[in-house]
Amino acid sequence: MDTKTQYIWQGAFAQLEKWANPADSFLVTDENVFAAHKSKFKGWNTIVLKAGEAYKVQQTVDVVIDRLLAMGAHRQSTLVGVGGGVITDLTGYVAGIYQRGIRFGFVPTTLLSMVDAAIGGKNGVDVGEYKNMVGLIRQPHFLLYDFNLLKTLPLAEWRNGFAEIIKHAAIKDAKMFRDLQTHTLNHYRKNPIDLASLVKRNAQIKIKVITQDPLEQGERKLLNFGHTLGHAIENKYALSHGEAISIGMSFAAWVSAYIKGYKDLTALMGLLQRYGLPTLSDFDARQAFKVLVKDKKSNGVDIHFVLLAKTGQGVVQPLLLVQVEQLLKDFQKLVHHG
Ligand code: GLY
């Protein structure tokens, strides 16, 4: 990996100065985060963007670059993405290309970005319906975890984060799967100690995987569980990332039951529902397939699909695209016929 990321667990936003000098650092955030935590940005050069996946596009990258130039950002400057996955992906990408690459770090403000989006160095933007089609892999210098930032997080965002947490449990950690089965979203929301330990446990699952395989040549592919179909329907149906990958995980688990004899399909779907996530959805299988063919994991003939051999053990398996097309149609019959 190009950089060893420093993880500051249980930090406070106010400590950010230790990792980024306010004189030549530039914070990138969105309107929602800025409005919720306005006082924290005092004294920092800040670029405030409109919120939402619709703004994770090249046009916003150009806006940020113009602002950085106007504000005097130089090669020794540090960019800090303060926000959820859209902000961290976009900031990491700008930092990777501005003056051919400058130092950057993140302060994740959502559960999803704390356990997933801010970790791993894949940064970039969407192109129309195609998620993350343009970007690069470059590791942040630091990640600062301030759990107090979650206090203003809306329920839908909590659910988003739990979709990735359940993904980690499904592919890597059967014990965590069982723990999640005995708790609820509200339990974690109200118990800061359990929440901090759950976040760290999940972040560490991802850190371990990406440290061993930063360029996604093997093990890292497992993190795409649920994301192949998820990404194909997320933008088209304006689903949240959590909702989209929850449907994607249900599909992948259903395929796993069929191809791998995976036994916990009902338990997995039940766990997703327990955390307020959808498992089936009336998407257009033909349209989803058209987008899925363009997935970065596909070579036009087959696609590396993540399946479950058992709970806690994800496996990567190439599936022929024609087979995936048929499986998608069959999966849709569950929606229509139960
Ligand atoms: N930025 C998310 C990842 O690298 O997986």
GROMACS .gro file of C-alpha atoms and ligand atoms in nm:
model
  343
    1MET     CA    1   0.000   0.000   0.000
    2ASP     CA    2   0.120   0.351  -0.077
    3THR     CA    3   0.046   0.486   0.271
    4LYS     CA    4  -0.006   0.337   0.612
    5THR     CA    5  -0.334   0.477   0.735
    6GLN     CA    6  -0.342   0.593   1.093
    7TYR     CA    7  -0.671   0.506   1.267
    8ILE     CA    8  -0.764   0.731   1.555
    9TRP     CA    9  -1.031   0.538   1.746
   10GLN     CA   10  -1.255   0.726   1.990
   11GLY     CA   11  -1.108   1.059   1.882
   12ALA     CA   12  -1.275   1.397   1.897
   13PHE     CA   13  -1.321   1.633   1.606
   14ALA     CA   14  -1.133   1.899   1.802
   15GLN     CA   15  -0.817   1.682   1.781
   16LEU     CA   16  -0.813   1.710   1.402
   17GLU     CA   17  -0.545   1.980   1.425
   18LYS     CA   18  -0.296   1.711   1.530
   19TRP     CA   19  -0.324   1.547   1.188
   20ALA     CA   20  -0.408   1.841   0.965
   21ASN     CA   21  -0.268   2.190   1.008
   22PRO     CA   22  -0.562   2.435   0.974
   23ALA     CA   23  -0.340   2.684   0.788
   24ASP     CA   24  -0.296   2.462   0.486
   25SER     CA   25  -0.575   2.207   0.517
   26PHE     CA   26  -0.907   2.211   0.337
   27LEU     CA   27  -1.215   2.040   0.474
   28VAL     CA   28  -1.470   1.906   0.227
   29THR     CA   29  -1.818   1.837   0.361
   30ASP     CA   30  -2.184   1.852   0.262
   31GLU     CA   31  -2.466   2.086   0.358
   32ASN     CA   32  -2.624   1.838   0.600
   33VAL     CA   33  -2.307   1.767   0.796
   34PHE     CA   34  -2.215   2.137   0.794
   35ALA     CA   35  -2.559   2.239   0.925
   36ALA     CA   36  -2.553   1.972   1.198
   37HIS     CA   37  -2.198   2.051   1.319
   38LYS     CA   38  -2.140   2.412   1.213
   39SER     CA   39  -1.933   2.519   1.514
   40LYS     CA   40  -1.680   2.240   1.457
   41PHE     CA   41  -1.579   2.390   1.121
   42LYS     CA   42  -1.489   2.727   1.272
   43GLY     CA   43  -1.130   2.821   1.188
   44TRP     CA   44  -1.102   2.570   0.902
   45ASN     CA   45  -1.098   2.637   0.527
   46THR     CA   46  -1.415   2.456   0.430
   47ILE     CA   47  -1.578   2.360   0.102
   48VAL     CA   48  -1.945   2.277   0.149
   49LEU     CA   49  -2.109   2.067  -0.123
   50LYS     CA   50  -2.469   1.973  -0.188
   51ALA     CA   51  -2.559   1.643  -0.020
   52GLY     CA   52  -2.642   1.316  -0.190
   53GLU     CA   53  -2.523   1.048  -0.430
   54ALA     CA   54  -2.645   1.259  -0.727
   55TYR     CA   55  -2.351   1.494  -0.657
   56LYS     CA   56  -2.088   1.219  -0.657
   57VAL     CA   57  -2.002   1.306  -1.017
   58GLN     CA   58  -1.716   1.452  -1.217
   59GLN     CA   59  -1.884   1.796  -1.225
   60THR     CA   60  -1.854   1.821  -0.846
   61VAL     CA   61  -1.489   1.716  -0.869
   62ASP     CA   62  -1.431   2.011  -1.104
   63VAL     CA   63  -1.610   2.246  -0.865
   64VAL     CA   64  -1.389   2.133  -0.575
   65ILE     CA   65  -1.073   2.168  -0.783
   66ASP     CA   66  -1.171   2.524  -0.881
   67ARG     CA   67  -1.235   2.609  -0.517
   68LEU     CA   68  -0.903   2.460  -0.407
   69LEU     CA   69  -0.719   2.664  -0.668
   70ALA     CA   70  -0.904   2.979  -0.564
   71MET     CA   71  -0.828   2.913  -0.196
   72GLY     CA   72  -0.459   2.853  -0.265
   73ALA     CA   73  -0.430   2.478  -0.198
   74HIS     CA   74  -0.081   2.355  -0.285
   75ARG     CA   75   0.113   2.029  -0.301
   76GLN     CA   76   0.179   2.023   0.074
   77SER     CA   77  -0.185   2.089   0.160
   78THR     CA   78  -0.408   1.828   0.323
   79LEU     CA   79  -0.764   1.755   0.216
   80VAL     CA   80  -1.000   1.623   0.481
   81GLY     CA   81  -1.331   1.465   0.383
   82VAL     CA   82  -1.580   1.515   0.668
   83GLY     CA   83  -1.895   1.322   0.588
   84GLY     CA   84  -2.041   0.999   0.462
   85GLY     CA   85  -1.932   0.782   0.171
   86VAL     CA   86  -2.013   1.035  -0.100
   87ILE     CA   87  -1.789   1.298   0.059
   88THR     CA   88  -1.504   1.062   0.146
   89ASP     CA   89  -1.504   0.896  -0.200
   90LEU     CA   90  -1.508   1.232  -0.374
   91THR     CA   91  -1.249   1.395  -0.147
   92GLY     CA   92  -1.012   1.099  -0.178
   93TYR     CA   93  -1.045   1.116  -0.554
   94VAL     CA   94  -0.978   1.491  -0.572
   95ALA     CA   95  -0.680   1.446  -0.339
   96GLY     CA   96  -0.550   1.176  -0.572
   97ILE     CA   97  -0.553   1.397  -0.880
   98TYR     CA   98  -0.508   1.755  -0.752
   99GLN     CA   99  -0.152   1.855  -0.842
  100ARG     CA  100  -0.100   1.481  -0.913
  101GLY     CA  101  -0.183   1.386  -0.557
  102ILE     CA  102  -0.185   1.550  -0.216
  103ARG     CA  103  -0.218   1.426   0.142
  104PHE     CA  104  -0.568   1.346   0.265
  105GLY     CA  105  -0.763   1.206   0.559
  106PHE     CA  106  -1.120   1.144   0.661
  107VAL     CA  107  -1.354   1.214   0.950
  108PRO     CA  108  -1.643   0.975   0.877
  109THR     CA  109  -1.975   1.107   1.007
  110THR     CA  110  -2.206   0.814   0.925
  111LEU     CA  111  -2.212   0.459   1.054
  112LEU     CA  112  -2.168   0.333   0.698
  113SER     CA  113  -1.860   0.541   0.634
  114MET     CA  114  -1.712   0.444   0.973
  115VAL     CA  115  -1.740   0.070   0.907
  116ASP     CA  116  -1.686   0.071   0.533
  117ALA     CA  117  -1.683   0.366   0.294
  118ALA     CA  118  -1.399   0.564   0.451
  119ILE     CA  119  -1.174   0.257   0.474
  120GLY     CA  120  -0.989   0.099   0.186
  121GLY     CA  121  -0.868   0.374  -0.042
  122LYS     CA  122  -1.108   0.318  -0.332
  123ASN     CA  123  -1.215   0.668  -0.421
  124GLY     CA  124  -1.404   0.804  -0.716
  125VAL     CA  125  -1.732   0.913  -0.869
  126ASP     CA  126  -2.034   0.767  -1.047
  127VAL     CA  127  -2.107   0.801  -1.416
  128GLY     CA  128  -2.484   0.803  -1.464
  129GLU     CA  129  -2.625   0.474  -1.343
  130TYR     CA  130  -2.278   0.324  -1.316
  131LYS     CA  131  -2.156   0.345  -0.959
  132ASN     CA  132  -1.788   0.421  -0.892
  133MET     CA  133  -1.703   0.389  -1.260
  134VAL     CA  134  -1.416   0.641  -1.242
  135GLY     CA  135  -1.160   0.666  -0.965
  136LEU     CA  136  -0.842   0.538  -0.811
  137ILE     CA  137  -0.709   0.338  -0.517
  138ARG     CA  138  -0.504   0.548  -0.277
  139GLN     CA  139  -0.503   0.513   0.099
  140PRO     CA  140  -0.590   0.802   0.332
  141HIS     CA  141  -0.324   0.918   0.577
  142PHE     CA  142  -0.560   0.911   0.871
  143LEU     CA  143  -0.913   0.831   0.980
  144LEU     CA  144  -1.049   1.008   1.284
  145TYR     CA  145  -1.344   0.839   1.459
  146ASP     CA  146  -1.560   1.075   1.663
  147PHE     CA  147  -1.865   0.872   1.772
  148ASN     CA  148  -2.037   1.187   1.897
  149LEU     CA  149  -2.097   1.278   1.534
  150LEU     CA  150  -2.347   0.990   1.513
  151LYS     CA  151  -2.583   1.161   1.756
  152THR     CA  152  -2.754   1.353   1.476
  153LEU     CA  153  -2.767   1.059   1.234
  154PRO     CA  154  -3.115   0.986   1.091
  155LEU     CA  155  -3.264   0.635   1.123
  156ALA     CA  156  -3.227   0.563   0.750
  157GLU     CA  157  -2.853   0.622   0.784
  158TRP     CA  158  -2.827   0.380   1.077
  159ARG     CA  159  -2.992   0.116   0.860
  160ASN     CA  160  -2.745   0.188   0.582
  161GLY     CA  161  -2.455   0.119   0.814
  162PHE     CA  162  -2.607  -0.202   0.943
  163ALA     CA  163  -2.633  -0.334   0.588
  164GLU     CA  164  -2.251  -0.327   0.563
  165ILE     CA  165  -2.215  -0.463   0.918
  166ILE     CA  166  -2.439  -0.759   0.830
  167LYS     CA  167  -2.233  -0.804   0.513
  168HIS     CA  168  -1.914  -0.835   0.718
  169ALA     CA  169  -2.083  -1.085   0.950
  170ALA     CA  170  -2.212  -1.291   0.656
  171ILE     CA  171  -1.877  -1.320   0.479
  172LYS     CA  172  -1.632  -1.321   0.769
  173ASP     CA  173  -1.771  -1.344   1.120
  174ALA     CA  174  -2.037  -1.600   1.220
  175LYS     CA  175  -2.005  -1.499   1.585
  176MET     CA  176  -2.090  -1.137   1.502
  177PHE     CA  177  -2.385  -1.267   1.295
  178ARG     CA  178  -2.519  -1.436   1.609
  179ASP     CA  179  -2.454  -1.126   1.823
  180LEU     CA  180  -2.651  -0.915   1.577
  181GLN     CA  181  -2.935  -1.167   1.589
  182THR     CA  182  -2.968  -1.114   1.964
  183HIS     CA  183  -2.952  -0.733   1.954
  184THR     CA  184  -3.138  -0.457   1.772
  185LEU     CA  185  -3.051  -0.136   1.596
  186ASN     CA  186  -3.194   0.057   1.890
  187HIS     CA  187  -2.970  -0.130   2.133
  188TYR     CA  188  -2.658  -0.010   1.952
  189ARG     CA  189  -2.801   0.338   1.908
  190LYS     CA  190  -2.850   0.371   2.281
  191ASN     CA  191  -2.534   0.194   2.402
  192PRO     CA  192  -2.225   0.393   2.302
  193ILE     CA  193  -1.982   0.133   2.437
  194ASP     CA  194  -2.135  -0.156   2.242
  195LEU     CA  195  -2.162   0.067   1.935
  196ALA     CA  196  -1.797   0.173   1.950
  197SER     CA  197  -1.687  -0.187   1.986
  198LEU     CA  198  -1.912  -0.298   1.696
  199VAL     CA  199  -1.775  -0.020   1.472
  200LYS     CA  200  -1.415  -0.106   1.557
  201ARG     CA  201  -1.477  -0.478   1.506
  202ASN     CA  202  -1.621  -0.407   1.160
  203ALA     CA  203  -1.359  -0.155   1.063
  204GLN     CA  204  -1.093  -0.409   1.160
  205ILE     CA  205  -1.250  -0.680   0.946
  206LYS     CA  206  -1.222  -0.449   0.647
  207ILE     CA  207  -0.876  -0.317   0.741
  208LYS     CA  208  -0.742  -0.673   0.764
  209VAL     CA  209  -0.882  -0.763   0.423
  210ILE     CA  210  -0.763  -0.449   0.245
  211THR     CA  211  -0.420  -0.462   0.405
  212GLN     CA  212  -0.368  -0.813   0.269
  213ASP     CA  213  -0.517  -0.732  -0.071
  214PRO     CA  214  -0.527  -0.355  -0.138
  215LEU     CA  215  -0.574  -0.390  -0.513
  216GLU     CA  216  -0.860  -0.643  -0.497
  217GLN     CA  217  -0.686  -0.936  -0.656
  218GLY     CA  218  -0.827  -1.198  -0.422
  219GLU     CA  219  -0.965  -1.175  -0.069
  220ARG     CA  220  -1.085  -0.815  -0.109
  221LYS     CA  221  -1.341  -0.931  -0.367
  222LEU     CA  222  -1.539  -1.081  -0.078
  223LEU     CA  223  -1.629  -0.729   0.034
  224ASN     CA  224  -1.842  -0.702  -0.280
  225PHE     CA  225  -2.098  -0.945  -0.134
  226GLY     CA  226  -2.439  -0.805  -0.230
  227HIS     CA  227  -2.284  -0.520  -0.425
  228THR     CA  228  -2.307  -0.660  -0.778
  229LEU     CA  229  -2.685  -0.651  -0.795
  230GLY     CA  230  -2.690  -0.374  -0.532
  231HIS     CA  231  -2.492  -0.133  -0.749
  232ALA     CA  232  -2.698  -0.227  -1.055
  233ILE     CA  233  -3.023  -0.112  -0.890
  234GLU     CA  234  -2.908   0.158  -0.646
  235ASN     CA  235  -2.906   0.464  -0.871
  236LYS     CA  236  -3.176   0.345  -1.110
  237TYR     CA  237  -3.433   0.310  -0.829
  238ALA     CA  238  -3.292   0.585  -0.606
  239LEU     CA  239  -3.240   0.331  -0.327
  240SER     CA  240  -3.012   0.403  -0.036
  241HIS     CA  241  -2.685   0.209  -0.054
  242GLY     CA  242  -2.795  -0.005   0.240
  243GLU     CA  243  -3.130  -0.091   0.083
  244ALA     CA  244  -2.967  -0.173  -0.250
  245ILE     CA  245  -2.701  -0.404  -0.107
  246SER     CA  246  -2.952  -0.563   0.127
  247ILE     CA  247  -3.153  -0.672  -0.177
  248GLY     CA  248  -2.823  -0.768  -0.344
  249MET     CA  249  -2.723  -0.981  -0.041
  250SER     CA  250  -3.062  -1.153  -0.039
  251PHE     CA  251  -3.016  -1.238  -0.406
  252ALA     CA  252  -2.659  -1.359  -0.353
  253ALA     CA  253  -2.766  -1.569  -0.052
  254TRP     CA  254  -3.054  -1.714  -0.252
  255VAL     CA  255  -2.809  -1.804  -0.533
  256SER     CA  256  -2.575  -1.948  -0.265
  257ALA     CA  257  -2.854  -2.173  -0.137
  258TYR     CA  258  -2.908  -2.297  -0.491
  259ILE     CA  259  -2.544  -2.335  -0.598
  260LYS     CA  260  -2.353  -2.388  -0.272
  261GLY     CA  261  -2.616  -2.546  -0.051
  262TYR     CA  262  -2.603  -2.242   0.180
  263LYS     CA  263  -2.833  -2.325   0.472
  264ASP     CA  264  -2.895  -1.989   0.643
  265LEU     CA  265  -3.090  -1.804   0.375
  266THR     CA  266  -3.390  -1.752   0.602
  267ALA     CA  267  -3.167  -1.642   0.892
  268LEU     CA  268  -2.984  -1.390   0.674
  269MET     CA  269  -3.305  -1.245   0.534
  270GLY     CA  270  -3.447  -1.234   0.887
  271LEU     CA  271  -3.140  -1.046   1.014
  272LEU     CA  272  -3.163  -0.788   0.735
  273GLN     CA  273  -3.530  -0.734   0.816
  274ARG     CA  274  -3.453  -0.710   1.189
  275TYR     CA  275  -3.235  -0.407   1.109
  276GLY     CA  276  -3.506  -0.247   0.895
  277LEU     CA  277  -3.364  -0.348   0.557
  278PRO     CA  278  -3.552  -0.478   0.251
  279THR     CA  279  -3.482  -0.825   0.110
  280LEU     CA  280  -3.697  -0.836  -0.202
  281SER     CA  281  -3.784  -0.560  -0.446
  282ASP     CA  282  -3.974  -0.526  -0.767
  283PHE     CA  283  -3.682  -0.415  -0.986
  284ASP     CA  284  -3.673  -0.477  -1.360
  285ALA     CA  285  -3.449  -0.785  -1.391
  286ARG     CA  286  -3.372  -0.712  -1.758
  287GLN     CA  287  -3.267  -0.352  -1.686
  288ALA     CA  288  -3.065  -0.455  -1.378
  289PHE     CA  289  -2.882  -0.713  -1.589
  290LYS     CA  290  -2.794  -0.449  -1.849
  291VAL     CA  291  -2.624  -0.236  -1.583
  292LEU     CA  292  -2.466  -0.537  -1.411
  293VAL     CA  293  -2.289  -0.643  -1.733
  294LYS     CA  294  -2.087  -0.319  -1.712
  295ASP     CA  295  -1.976  -0.402  -1.356
  296LYS     CA  296  -1.601  -0.377  -1.307
  297LYS     CA  297  -1.600  -0.741  -1.194
  298SER     CA  298  -1.734  -0.864  -1.526
  299ASN     CA  299  -1.531  -0.944  -1.838
  300GLY     CA  300  -1.834  -0.967  -2.067
  301VAL     CA  301  -1.863  -1.348  -2.040
  302ASP     CA  302  -1.866  -1.418  -1.671
  303ILE     CA  303  -1.862  -1.221  -1.350
  304HIS     CA  304  -1.690  -1.279  -1.017
  305PHE     CA  305  -1.983  -1.324  -0.782
  306VAL     CA  306  -1.954  -1.346  -0.404
  307LEU     CA  307  -2.152  -1.635  -0.257
  308LEU     CA  308  -2.173  -1.787   0.090
  309ALA     CA  309  -2.053  -2.141   0.159
  310LYS     CA  310  -2.182  -2.088   0.512
  311THR     CA  311  -2.246  -1.794   0.739
  312GLY     CA  312  -1.910  -1.629   0.806
  313GLN     CA  313  -1.751  -1.781   0.497
  314GLY     CA  314  -1.783  -1.590   0.173
  315VAL     CA  315  -1.643  -1.737  -0.147
  316VAL     CA  316  -1.578  -1.584  -0.488
  317GLN     CA  317  -1.719  -1.780  -0.775
  318PRO     CA  318  -1.725  -1.693  -1.145
  319LEU     CA  319  -2.078  -1.721  -1.285
  320LEU     CA  320  -2.161  -1.703  -1.653
  321LEU     CA  321  -2.352  -1.386  -1.734
  322VAL     CA  322  -2.627  -1.587  -1.905
  323GLN     CA  323  -2.671  -1.781  -1.583
  324VAL     CA  324  -2.689  -1.460  -1.380
  325GLU     CA  325  -2.952  -1.324  -1.619
  326GLN     CA  326  -3.170  -1.630  -1.564
  327LEU     CA  327  -3.114  -1.629  -1.187
  328LEU     CA  328  -3.222  -1.264  -1.171
  329LYS     CA  329  -3.546  -1.345  -1.351
  330ASP     CA  330  -3.610  -1.641  -1.121
  331PHE     CA  331  -3.535  -1.431  -0.812
  332GLN     CA  332  -3.793  -1.179  -0.930
  333LYS     CA  333  -4.054  -1.452  -0.936
  334LEU     CA  334  -4.020  -1.465  -0.555
  335VAL     CA  335  -4.148  -1.107  -0.544
  336HIS     CA  336  -4.440  -1.182  -0.766
  337HIS     CA  337  -4.535  -1.530  -0.641
  338GLY     CA  338  -4.387  -1.536  -0.289
  339GLY     N1  339  -1.365   0.368  -0.020
  339GLY     C1  340  -1.417   0.241   0.005
  339GLY     C2  341  -1.326   0.129  -0.022
  339GLY     O1  342  -1.209   0.147  -0.049
  339GLY     O2  343  -1.369   0.014  -0.018
   0.00000   0.00000   0.00000
